[in-house]
GROMACS .gro file of N, CA and C in nm:
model
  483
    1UNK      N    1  -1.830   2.309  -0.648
    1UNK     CA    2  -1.899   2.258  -0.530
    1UNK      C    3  -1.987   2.140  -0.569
    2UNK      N    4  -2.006   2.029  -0.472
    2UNK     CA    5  -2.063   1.917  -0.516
    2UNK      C    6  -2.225   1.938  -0.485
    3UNK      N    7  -2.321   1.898  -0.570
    3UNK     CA    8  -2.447   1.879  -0.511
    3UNK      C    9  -2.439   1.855  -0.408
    4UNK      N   10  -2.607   1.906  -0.345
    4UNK     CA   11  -2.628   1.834  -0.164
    4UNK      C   12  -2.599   1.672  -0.145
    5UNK      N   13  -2.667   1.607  -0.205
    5UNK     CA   14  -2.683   1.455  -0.270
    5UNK      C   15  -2.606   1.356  -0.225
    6UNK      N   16  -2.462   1.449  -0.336
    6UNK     CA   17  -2.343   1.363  -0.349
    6UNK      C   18  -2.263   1.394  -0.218
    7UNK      N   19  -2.237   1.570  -0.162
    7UNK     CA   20  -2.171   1.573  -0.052
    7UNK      C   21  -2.208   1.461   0.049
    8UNK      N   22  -2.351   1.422   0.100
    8UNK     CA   23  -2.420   1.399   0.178
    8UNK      C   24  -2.376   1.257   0.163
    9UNK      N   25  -2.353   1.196   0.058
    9UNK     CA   26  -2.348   1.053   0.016
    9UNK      C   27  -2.268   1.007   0.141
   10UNK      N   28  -2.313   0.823   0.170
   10UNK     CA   29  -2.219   0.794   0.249
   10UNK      C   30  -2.194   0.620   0.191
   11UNK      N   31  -2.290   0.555   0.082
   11UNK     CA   32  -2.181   0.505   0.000
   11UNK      C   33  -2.164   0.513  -0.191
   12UNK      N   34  -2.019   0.527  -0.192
   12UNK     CA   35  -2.050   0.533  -0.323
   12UNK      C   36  -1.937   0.450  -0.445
   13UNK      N   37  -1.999   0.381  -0.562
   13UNK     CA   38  -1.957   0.279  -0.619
   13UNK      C   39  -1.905   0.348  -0.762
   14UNK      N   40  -1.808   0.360  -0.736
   14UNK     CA   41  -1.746   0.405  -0.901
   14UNK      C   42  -1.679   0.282  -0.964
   15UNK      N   43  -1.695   0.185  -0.914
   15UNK     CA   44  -1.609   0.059  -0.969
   15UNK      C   45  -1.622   0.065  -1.186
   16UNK      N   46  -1.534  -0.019  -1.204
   16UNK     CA   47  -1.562  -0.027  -1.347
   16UNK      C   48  -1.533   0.112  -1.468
   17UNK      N   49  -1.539   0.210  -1.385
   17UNK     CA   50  -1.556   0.312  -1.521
   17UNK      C   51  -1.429   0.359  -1.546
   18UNK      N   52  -1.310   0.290  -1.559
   18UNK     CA   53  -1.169   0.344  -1.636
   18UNK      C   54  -1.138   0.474  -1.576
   19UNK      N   55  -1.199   0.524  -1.470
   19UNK     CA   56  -1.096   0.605  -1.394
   19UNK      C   57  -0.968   0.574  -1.418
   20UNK      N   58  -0.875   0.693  -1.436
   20UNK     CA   59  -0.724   0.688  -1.417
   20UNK      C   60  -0.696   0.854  -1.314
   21UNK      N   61  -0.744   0.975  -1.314
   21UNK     CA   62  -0.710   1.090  -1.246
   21UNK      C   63  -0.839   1.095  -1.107
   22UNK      N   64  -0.792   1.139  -0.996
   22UNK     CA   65  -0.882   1.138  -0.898
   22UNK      C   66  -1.006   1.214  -0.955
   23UNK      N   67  -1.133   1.187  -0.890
   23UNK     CA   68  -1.281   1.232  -0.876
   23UNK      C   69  -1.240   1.366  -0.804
   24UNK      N   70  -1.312   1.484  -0.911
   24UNK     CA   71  -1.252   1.617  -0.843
   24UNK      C   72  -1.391   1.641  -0.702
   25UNK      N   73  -1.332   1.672  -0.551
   25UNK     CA   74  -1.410   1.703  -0.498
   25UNK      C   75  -1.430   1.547  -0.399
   26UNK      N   76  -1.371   1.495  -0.406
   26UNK     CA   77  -1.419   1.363  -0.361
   26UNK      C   78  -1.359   1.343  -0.195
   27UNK      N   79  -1.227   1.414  -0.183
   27UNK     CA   80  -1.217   1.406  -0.057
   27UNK      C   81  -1.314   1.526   0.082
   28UNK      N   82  -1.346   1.646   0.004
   28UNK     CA   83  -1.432   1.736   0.079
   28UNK      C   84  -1.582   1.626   0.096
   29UNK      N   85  -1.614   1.514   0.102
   29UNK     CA   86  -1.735   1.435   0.134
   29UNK      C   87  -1.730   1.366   0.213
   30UNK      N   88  -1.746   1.453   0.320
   30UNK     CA   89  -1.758   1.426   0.448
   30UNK      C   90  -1.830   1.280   0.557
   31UNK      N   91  -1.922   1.283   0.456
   31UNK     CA   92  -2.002   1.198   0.530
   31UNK      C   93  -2.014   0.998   0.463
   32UNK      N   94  -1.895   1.045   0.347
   32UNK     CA   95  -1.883   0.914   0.279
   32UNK      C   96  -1.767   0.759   0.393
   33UNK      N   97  -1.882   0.674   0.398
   33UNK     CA   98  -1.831   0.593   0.470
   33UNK      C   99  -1.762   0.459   0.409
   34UNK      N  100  -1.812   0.406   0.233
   34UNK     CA  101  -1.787   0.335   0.170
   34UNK      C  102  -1.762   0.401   0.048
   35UNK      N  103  -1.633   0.341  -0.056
   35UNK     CA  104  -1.585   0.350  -0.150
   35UNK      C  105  -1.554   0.299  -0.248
   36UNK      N  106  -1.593   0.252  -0.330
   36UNK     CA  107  -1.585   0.127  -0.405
   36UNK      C  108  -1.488   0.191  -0.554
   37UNK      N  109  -1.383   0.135  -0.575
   37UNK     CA  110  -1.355   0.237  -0.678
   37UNK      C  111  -1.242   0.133  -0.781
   38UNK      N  112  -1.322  -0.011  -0.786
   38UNK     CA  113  -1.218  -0.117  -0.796
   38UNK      C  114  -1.248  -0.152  -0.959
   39UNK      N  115  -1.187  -0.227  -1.069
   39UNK     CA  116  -1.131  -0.224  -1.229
   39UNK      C  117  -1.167  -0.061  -1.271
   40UNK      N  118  -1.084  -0.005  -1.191
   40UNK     CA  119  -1.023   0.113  -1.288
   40UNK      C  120  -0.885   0.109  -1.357
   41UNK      N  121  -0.861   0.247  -1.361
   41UNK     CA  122  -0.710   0.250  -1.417
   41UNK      C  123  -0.648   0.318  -1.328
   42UNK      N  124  -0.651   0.324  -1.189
   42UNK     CA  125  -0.599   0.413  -1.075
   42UNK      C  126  -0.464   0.370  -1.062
   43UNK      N  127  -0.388   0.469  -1.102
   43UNK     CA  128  -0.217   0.407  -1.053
   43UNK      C  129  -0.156   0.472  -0.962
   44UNK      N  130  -0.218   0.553  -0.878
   44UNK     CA  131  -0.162   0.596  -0.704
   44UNK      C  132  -0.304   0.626  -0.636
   45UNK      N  133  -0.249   0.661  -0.482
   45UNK     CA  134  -0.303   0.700  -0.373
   45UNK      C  135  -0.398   0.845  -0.413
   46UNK      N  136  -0.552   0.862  -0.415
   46UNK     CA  137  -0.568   1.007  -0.416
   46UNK      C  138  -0.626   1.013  -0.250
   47UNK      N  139  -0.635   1.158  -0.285
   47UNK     CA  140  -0.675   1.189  -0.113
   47UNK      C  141  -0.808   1.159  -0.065
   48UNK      N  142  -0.872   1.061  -0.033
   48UNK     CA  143  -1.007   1.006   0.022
   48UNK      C  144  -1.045   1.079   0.124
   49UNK      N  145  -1.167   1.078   0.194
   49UNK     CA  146  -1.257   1.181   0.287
   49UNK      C  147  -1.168   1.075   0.425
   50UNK      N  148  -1.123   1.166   0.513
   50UNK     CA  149  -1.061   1.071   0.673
   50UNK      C  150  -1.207   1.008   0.690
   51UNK      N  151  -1.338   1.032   0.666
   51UNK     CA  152  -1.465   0.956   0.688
   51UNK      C  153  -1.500   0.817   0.669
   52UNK      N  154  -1.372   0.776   0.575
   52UNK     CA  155  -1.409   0.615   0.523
   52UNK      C  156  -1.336   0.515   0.536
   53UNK      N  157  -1.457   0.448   0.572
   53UNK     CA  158  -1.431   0.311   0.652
   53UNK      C  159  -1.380   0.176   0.567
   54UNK      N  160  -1.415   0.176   0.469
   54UNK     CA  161  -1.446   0.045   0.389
   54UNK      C  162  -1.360   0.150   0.256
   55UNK      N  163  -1.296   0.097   0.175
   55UNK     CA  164  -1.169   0.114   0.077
   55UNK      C  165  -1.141   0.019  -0.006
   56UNK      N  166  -1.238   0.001  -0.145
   56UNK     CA  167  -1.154  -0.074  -0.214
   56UNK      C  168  -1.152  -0.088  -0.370
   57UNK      N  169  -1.011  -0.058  -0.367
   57UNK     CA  170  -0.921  -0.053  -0.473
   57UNK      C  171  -0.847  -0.147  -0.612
   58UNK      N  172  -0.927  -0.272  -0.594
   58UNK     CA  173  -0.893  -0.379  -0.596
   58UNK      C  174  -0.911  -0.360  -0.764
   59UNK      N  175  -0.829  -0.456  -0.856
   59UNK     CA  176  -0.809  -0.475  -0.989
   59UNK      C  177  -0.755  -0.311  -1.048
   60UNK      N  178  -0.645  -0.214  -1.028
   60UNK     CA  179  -0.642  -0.155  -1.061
   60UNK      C  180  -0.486  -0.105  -1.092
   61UNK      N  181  -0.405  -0.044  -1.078
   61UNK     CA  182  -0.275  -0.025  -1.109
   61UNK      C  183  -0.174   0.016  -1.027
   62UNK      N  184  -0.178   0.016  -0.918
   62UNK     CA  185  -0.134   0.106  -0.777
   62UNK      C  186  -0.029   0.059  -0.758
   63UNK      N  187   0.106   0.134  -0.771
   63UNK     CA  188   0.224   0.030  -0.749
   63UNK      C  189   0.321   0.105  -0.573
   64UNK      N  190   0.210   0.174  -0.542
   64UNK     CA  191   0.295   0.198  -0.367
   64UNK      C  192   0.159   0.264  -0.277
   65UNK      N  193   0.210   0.322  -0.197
   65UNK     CA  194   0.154   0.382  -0.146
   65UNK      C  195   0.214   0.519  -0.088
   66UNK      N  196   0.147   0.659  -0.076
   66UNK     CA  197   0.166   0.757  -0.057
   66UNK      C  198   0.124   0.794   0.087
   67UNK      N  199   0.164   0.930   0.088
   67UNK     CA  200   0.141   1.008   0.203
   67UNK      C  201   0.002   0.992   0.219
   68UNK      N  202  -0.113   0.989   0.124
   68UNK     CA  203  -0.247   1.042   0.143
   68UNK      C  204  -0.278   0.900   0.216
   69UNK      N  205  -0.261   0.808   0.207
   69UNK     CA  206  -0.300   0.703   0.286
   69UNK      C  207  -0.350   0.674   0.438
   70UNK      N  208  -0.234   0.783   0.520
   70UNK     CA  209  -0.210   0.862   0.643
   70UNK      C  210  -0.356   0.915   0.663
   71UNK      N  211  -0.438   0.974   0.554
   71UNK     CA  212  -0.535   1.044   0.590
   71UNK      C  213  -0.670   0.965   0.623
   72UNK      N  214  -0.641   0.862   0.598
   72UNK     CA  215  -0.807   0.704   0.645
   72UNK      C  216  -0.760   0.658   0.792
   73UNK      N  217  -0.771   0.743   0.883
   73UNK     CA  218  -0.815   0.748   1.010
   73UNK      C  219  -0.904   0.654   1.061
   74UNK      N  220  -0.997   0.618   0.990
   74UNK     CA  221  -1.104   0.551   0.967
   74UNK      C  222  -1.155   0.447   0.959
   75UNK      N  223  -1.058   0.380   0.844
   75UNK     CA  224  -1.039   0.271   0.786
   75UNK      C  225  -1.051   0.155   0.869
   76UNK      N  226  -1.147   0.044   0.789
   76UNK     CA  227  -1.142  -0.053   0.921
   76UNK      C  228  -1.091  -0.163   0.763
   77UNK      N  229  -1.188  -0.166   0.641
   77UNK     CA  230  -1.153  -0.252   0.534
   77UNK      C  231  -1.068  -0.185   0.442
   78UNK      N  232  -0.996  -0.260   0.400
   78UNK     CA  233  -0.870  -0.224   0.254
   78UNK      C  234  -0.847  -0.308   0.157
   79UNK      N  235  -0.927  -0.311   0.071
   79UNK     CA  236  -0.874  -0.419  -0.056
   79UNK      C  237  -0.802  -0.350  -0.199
   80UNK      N  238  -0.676  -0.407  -0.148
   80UNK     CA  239  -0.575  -0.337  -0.292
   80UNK      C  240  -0.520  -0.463  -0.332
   81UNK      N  241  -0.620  -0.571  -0.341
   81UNK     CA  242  -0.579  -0.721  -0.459
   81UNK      C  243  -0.586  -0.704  -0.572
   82UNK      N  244  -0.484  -0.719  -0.617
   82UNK     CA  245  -0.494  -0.720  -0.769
   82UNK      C  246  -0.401  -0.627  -0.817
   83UNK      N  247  -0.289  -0.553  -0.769
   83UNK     CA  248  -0.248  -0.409  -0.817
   83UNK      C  249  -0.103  -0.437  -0.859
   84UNK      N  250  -0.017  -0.361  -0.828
   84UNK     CA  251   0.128  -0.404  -0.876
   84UNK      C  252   0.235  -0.348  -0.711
   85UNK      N  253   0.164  -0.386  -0.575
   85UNK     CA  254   0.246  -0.335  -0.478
   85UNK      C  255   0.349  -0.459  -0.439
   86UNK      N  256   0.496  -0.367  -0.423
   86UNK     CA  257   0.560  -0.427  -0.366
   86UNK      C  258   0.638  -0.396  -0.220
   87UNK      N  259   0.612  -0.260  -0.219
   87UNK     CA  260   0.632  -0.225  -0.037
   87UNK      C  261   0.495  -0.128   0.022
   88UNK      N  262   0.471  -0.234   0.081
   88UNK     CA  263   0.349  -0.194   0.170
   88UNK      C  264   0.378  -0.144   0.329
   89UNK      N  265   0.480  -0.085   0.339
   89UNK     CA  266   0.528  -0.025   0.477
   89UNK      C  267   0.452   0.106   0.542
   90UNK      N  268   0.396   0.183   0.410
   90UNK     CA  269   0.281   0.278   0.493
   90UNK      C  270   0.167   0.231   0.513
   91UNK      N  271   0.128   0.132   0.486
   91UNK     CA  272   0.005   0.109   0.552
   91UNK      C  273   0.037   0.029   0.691
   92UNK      N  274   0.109   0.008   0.784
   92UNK     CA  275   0.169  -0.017   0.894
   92UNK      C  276   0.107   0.085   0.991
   93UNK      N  277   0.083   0.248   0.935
   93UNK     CA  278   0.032   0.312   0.995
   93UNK      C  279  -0.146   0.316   1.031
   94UNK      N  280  -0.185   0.253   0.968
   94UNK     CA  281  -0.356   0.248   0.968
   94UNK      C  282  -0.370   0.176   1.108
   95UNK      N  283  -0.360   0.185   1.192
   95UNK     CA  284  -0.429   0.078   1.253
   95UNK      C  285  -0.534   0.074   1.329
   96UNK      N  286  -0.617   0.104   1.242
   96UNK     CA  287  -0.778   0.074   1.273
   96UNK      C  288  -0.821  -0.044   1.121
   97UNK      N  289  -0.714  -0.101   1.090
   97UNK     CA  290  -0.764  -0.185   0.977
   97UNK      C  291  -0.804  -0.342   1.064
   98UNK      N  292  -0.889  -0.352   1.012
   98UNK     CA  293  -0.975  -0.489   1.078
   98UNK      C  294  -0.917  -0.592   0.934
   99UNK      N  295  -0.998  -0.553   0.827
   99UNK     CA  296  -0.958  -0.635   0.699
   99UNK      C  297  -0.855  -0.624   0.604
  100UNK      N  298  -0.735  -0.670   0.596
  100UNK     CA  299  -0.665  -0.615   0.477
  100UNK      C  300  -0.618  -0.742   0.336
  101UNK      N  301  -0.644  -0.737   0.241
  101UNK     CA  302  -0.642  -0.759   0.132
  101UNK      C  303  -0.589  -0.725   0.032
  102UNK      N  304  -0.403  -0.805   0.015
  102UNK     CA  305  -0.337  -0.792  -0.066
  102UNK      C  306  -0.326  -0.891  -0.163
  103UNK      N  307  -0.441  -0.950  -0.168
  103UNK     CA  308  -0.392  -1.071  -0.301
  103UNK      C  309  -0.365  -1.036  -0.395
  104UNK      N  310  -0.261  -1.135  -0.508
  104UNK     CA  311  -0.183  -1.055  -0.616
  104UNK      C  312  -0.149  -0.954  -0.692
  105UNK      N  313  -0.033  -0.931  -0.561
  105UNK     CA  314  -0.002  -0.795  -0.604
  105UNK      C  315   0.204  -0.863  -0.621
  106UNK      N  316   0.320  -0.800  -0.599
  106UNK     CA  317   0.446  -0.829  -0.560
  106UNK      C  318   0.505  -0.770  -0.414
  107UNK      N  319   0.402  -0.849  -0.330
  107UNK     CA  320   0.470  -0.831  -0.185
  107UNK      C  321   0.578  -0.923  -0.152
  108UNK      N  322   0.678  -0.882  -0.090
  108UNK     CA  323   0.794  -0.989  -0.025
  108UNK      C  324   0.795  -0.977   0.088
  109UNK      N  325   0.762  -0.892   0.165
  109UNK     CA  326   0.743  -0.953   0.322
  109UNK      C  327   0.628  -0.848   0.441
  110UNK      N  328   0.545  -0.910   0.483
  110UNK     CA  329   0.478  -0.899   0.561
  110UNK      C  330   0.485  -0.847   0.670
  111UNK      N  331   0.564  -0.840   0.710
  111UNK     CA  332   0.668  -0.767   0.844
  111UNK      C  333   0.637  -0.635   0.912
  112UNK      N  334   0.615  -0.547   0.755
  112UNK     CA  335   0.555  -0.407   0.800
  112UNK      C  336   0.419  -0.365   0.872
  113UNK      N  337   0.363  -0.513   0.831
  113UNK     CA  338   0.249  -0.500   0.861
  113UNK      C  339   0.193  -0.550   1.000
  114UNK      N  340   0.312  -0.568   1.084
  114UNK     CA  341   0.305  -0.680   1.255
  114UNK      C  342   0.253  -0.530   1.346
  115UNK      N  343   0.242  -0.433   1.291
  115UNK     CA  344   0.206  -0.285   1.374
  115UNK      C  345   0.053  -0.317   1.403
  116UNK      N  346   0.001  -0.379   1.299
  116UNK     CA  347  -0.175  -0.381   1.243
  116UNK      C  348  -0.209  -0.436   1.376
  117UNK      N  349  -0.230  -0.397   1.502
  117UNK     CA  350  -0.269  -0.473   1.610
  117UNK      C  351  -0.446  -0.483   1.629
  118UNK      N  352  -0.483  -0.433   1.537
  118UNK     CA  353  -0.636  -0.481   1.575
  118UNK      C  354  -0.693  -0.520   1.418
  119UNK      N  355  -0.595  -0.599   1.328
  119UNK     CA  356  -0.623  -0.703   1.236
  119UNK      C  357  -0.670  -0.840   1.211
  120UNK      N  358  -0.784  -0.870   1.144
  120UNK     CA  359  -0.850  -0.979   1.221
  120UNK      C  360  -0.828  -1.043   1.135
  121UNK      N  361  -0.821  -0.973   0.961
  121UNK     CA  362  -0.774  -1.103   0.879
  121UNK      C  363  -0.684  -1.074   0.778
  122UNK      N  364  -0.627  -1.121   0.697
  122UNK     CA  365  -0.527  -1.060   0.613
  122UNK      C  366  -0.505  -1.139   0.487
  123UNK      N  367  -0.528  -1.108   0.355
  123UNK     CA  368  -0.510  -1.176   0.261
  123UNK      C  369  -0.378  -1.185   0.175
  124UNK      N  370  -0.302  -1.220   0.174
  124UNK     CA  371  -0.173  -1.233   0.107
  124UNK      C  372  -0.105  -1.359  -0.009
  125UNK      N  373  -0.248  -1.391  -0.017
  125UNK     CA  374  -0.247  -1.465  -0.136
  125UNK      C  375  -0.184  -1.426  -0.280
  126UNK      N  376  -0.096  -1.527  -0.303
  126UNK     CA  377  -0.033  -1.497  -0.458
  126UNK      C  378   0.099  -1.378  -0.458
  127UNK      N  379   0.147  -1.364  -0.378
  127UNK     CA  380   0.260  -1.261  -0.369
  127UNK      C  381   0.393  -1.334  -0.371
  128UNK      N  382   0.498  -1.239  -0.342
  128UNK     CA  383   0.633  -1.331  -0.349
  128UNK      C  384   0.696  -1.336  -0.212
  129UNK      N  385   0.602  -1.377  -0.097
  129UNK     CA  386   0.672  -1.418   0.000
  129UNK      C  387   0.768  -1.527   0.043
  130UNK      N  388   0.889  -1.520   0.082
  130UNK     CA  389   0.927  -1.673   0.105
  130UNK      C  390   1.009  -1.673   0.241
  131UNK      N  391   1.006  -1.553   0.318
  131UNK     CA  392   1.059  -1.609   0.463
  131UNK      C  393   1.000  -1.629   0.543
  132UNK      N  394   1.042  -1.736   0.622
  132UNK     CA  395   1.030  -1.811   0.736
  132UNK      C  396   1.005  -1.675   0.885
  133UNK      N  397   1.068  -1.573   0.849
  133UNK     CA  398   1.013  -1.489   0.945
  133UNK      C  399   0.850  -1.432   0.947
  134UNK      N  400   0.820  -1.374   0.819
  134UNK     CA  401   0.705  -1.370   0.815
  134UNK      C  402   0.588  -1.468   0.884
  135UNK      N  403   0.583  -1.550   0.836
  135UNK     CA  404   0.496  -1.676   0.899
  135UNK      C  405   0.499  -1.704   1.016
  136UNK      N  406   0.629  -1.700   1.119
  136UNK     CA  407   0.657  -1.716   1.214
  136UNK      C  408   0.618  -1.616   1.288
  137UNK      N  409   0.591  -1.482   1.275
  137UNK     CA  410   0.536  -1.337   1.323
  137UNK      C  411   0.416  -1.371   1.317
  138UNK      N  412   0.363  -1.362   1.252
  138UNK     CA  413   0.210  -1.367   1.270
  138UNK      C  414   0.145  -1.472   1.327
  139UNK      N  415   0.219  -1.574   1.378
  139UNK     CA  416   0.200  -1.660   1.470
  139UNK      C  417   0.179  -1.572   1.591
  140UNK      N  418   0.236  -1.508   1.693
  140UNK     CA  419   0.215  -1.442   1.743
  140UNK      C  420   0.159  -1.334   1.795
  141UNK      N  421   0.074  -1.289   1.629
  141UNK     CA  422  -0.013  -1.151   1.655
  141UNK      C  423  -0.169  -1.230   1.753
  142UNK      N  424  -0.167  -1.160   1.824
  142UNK     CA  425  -0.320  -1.225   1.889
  142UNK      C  426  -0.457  -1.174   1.829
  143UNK      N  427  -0.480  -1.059   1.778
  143UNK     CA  428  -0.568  -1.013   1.667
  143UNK      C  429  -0.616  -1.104   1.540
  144UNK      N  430  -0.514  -1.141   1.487
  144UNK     CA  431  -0.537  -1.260   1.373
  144UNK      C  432  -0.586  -1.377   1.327
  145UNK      N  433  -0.724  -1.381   1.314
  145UNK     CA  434  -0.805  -1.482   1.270
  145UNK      C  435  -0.721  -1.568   1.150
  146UNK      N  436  -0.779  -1.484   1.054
  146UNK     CA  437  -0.758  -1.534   0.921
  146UNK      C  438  -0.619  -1.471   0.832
  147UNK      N  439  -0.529  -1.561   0.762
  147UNK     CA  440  -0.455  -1.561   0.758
  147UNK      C  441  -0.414  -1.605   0.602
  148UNK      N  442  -0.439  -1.574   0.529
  148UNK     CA  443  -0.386  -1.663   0.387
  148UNK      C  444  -0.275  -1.630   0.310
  149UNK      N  445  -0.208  -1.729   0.324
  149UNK     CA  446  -0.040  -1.714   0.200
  149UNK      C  447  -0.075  -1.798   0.105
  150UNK      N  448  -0.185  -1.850   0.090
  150UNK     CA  449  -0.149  -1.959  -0.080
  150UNK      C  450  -0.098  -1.861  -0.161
  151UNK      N  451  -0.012  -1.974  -0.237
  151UNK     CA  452   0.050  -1.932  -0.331
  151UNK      C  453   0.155  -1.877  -0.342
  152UNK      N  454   0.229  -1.874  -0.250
  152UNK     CA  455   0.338  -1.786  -0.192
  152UNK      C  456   0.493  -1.917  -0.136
  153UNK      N  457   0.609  -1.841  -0.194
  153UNK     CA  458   0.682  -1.933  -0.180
  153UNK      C  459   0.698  -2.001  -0.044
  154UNK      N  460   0.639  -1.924   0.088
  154UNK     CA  461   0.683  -1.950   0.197
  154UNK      C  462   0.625  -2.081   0.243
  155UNK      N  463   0.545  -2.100   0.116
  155UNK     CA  464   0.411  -2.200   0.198
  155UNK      C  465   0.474  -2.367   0.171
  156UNK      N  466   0.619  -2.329   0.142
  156UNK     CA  467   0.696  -2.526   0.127
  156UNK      C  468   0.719  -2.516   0.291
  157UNK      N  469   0.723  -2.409   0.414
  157UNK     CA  470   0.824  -2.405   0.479
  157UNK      C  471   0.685  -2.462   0.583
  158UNK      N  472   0.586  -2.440   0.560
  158UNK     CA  473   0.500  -2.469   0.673
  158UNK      C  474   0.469  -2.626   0.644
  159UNK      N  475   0.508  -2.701   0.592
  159UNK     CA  476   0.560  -2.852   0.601
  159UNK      C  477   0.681  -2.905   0.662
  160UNK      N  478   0.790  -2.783   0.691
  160UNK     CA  479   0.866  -2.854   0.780
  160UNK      C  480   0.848  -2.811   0.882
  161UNK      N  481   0.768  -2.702   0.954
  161UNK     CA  482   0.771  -2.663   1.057
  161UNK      C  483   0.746  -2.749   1.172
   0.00000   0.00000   0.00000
């Protein structure tokens, strides 16, 4: 059982400390709204509290995504920049994500992600996008502020457009 303290916690920063196996007890914390859990050694999905809002994962080893993902109900921010994903089709299901943040990781297409209807910005910097559909979709999402592909093969095509 976790101290009062920590149950009670609602943000908390494990960034940096070489985590590789989930924090035992970490999804029974109910009241945790931020998560910070970014240069570890995390190489999947563990089960997070449905309580949290803000998620990020960023510089760490994550090469998909799992069932437990389903369980951030919540979720409005997601930063998994930096990891090794190349199909990001369950997170299609979140959609309470406001922020999402895939910079360099091995994404090829964006597509899964046209569900995200209340997405305001999206980072996709440095991945291996290169179709002309992608770009052309998200033209259309009306949610979508911000938008970044640098670095990405698709980005010769928005010169001929």
């Amino acid at each position: 059982l976790l101290p009062t303290i920590i149950s009670r916690t609602q943000v908390l920063d494990f960034s940096e400390n070489n985590f590789k196996l989930p924090i035992p007890n970490i999804s029974i914390m109910k009241f945790l709204k931020r998560l910070n859990l970014s240069y570890n050694q995390i190489n999947e999905f563990w089960l997070f509290p449905e309580s949290v809002e803000i998620l990020l994962l960023n510089s760490n080893s994550i090469k998909f995504c799992n069932d437990h993902v389903l369980n951030l109900k919540n979720l409005t921010t997601l930063d998994l920049s930096y990891n090794l994903f190349s199909d990001i089709s369950l997170l299609s299901d979140l959609i309470t994500l406001k922020y999402l943040f895939l910079k360099n990781n091995h994404i090829v297409s964006s597509l899964p992600l046209q569900k995200l209807i209340n997405l305001y910005e999206l980072d996709l910097e440095s991945n291996e996008i290169s179709e002309f559909s992608d770009l052309k979709n998200w033209e259309r999402h009306n949610s979508i502020s911000i938008l970044n592909m640098k670095g990405n093969p698709i980005i010769k095509y928005v010169f001929l457009y």
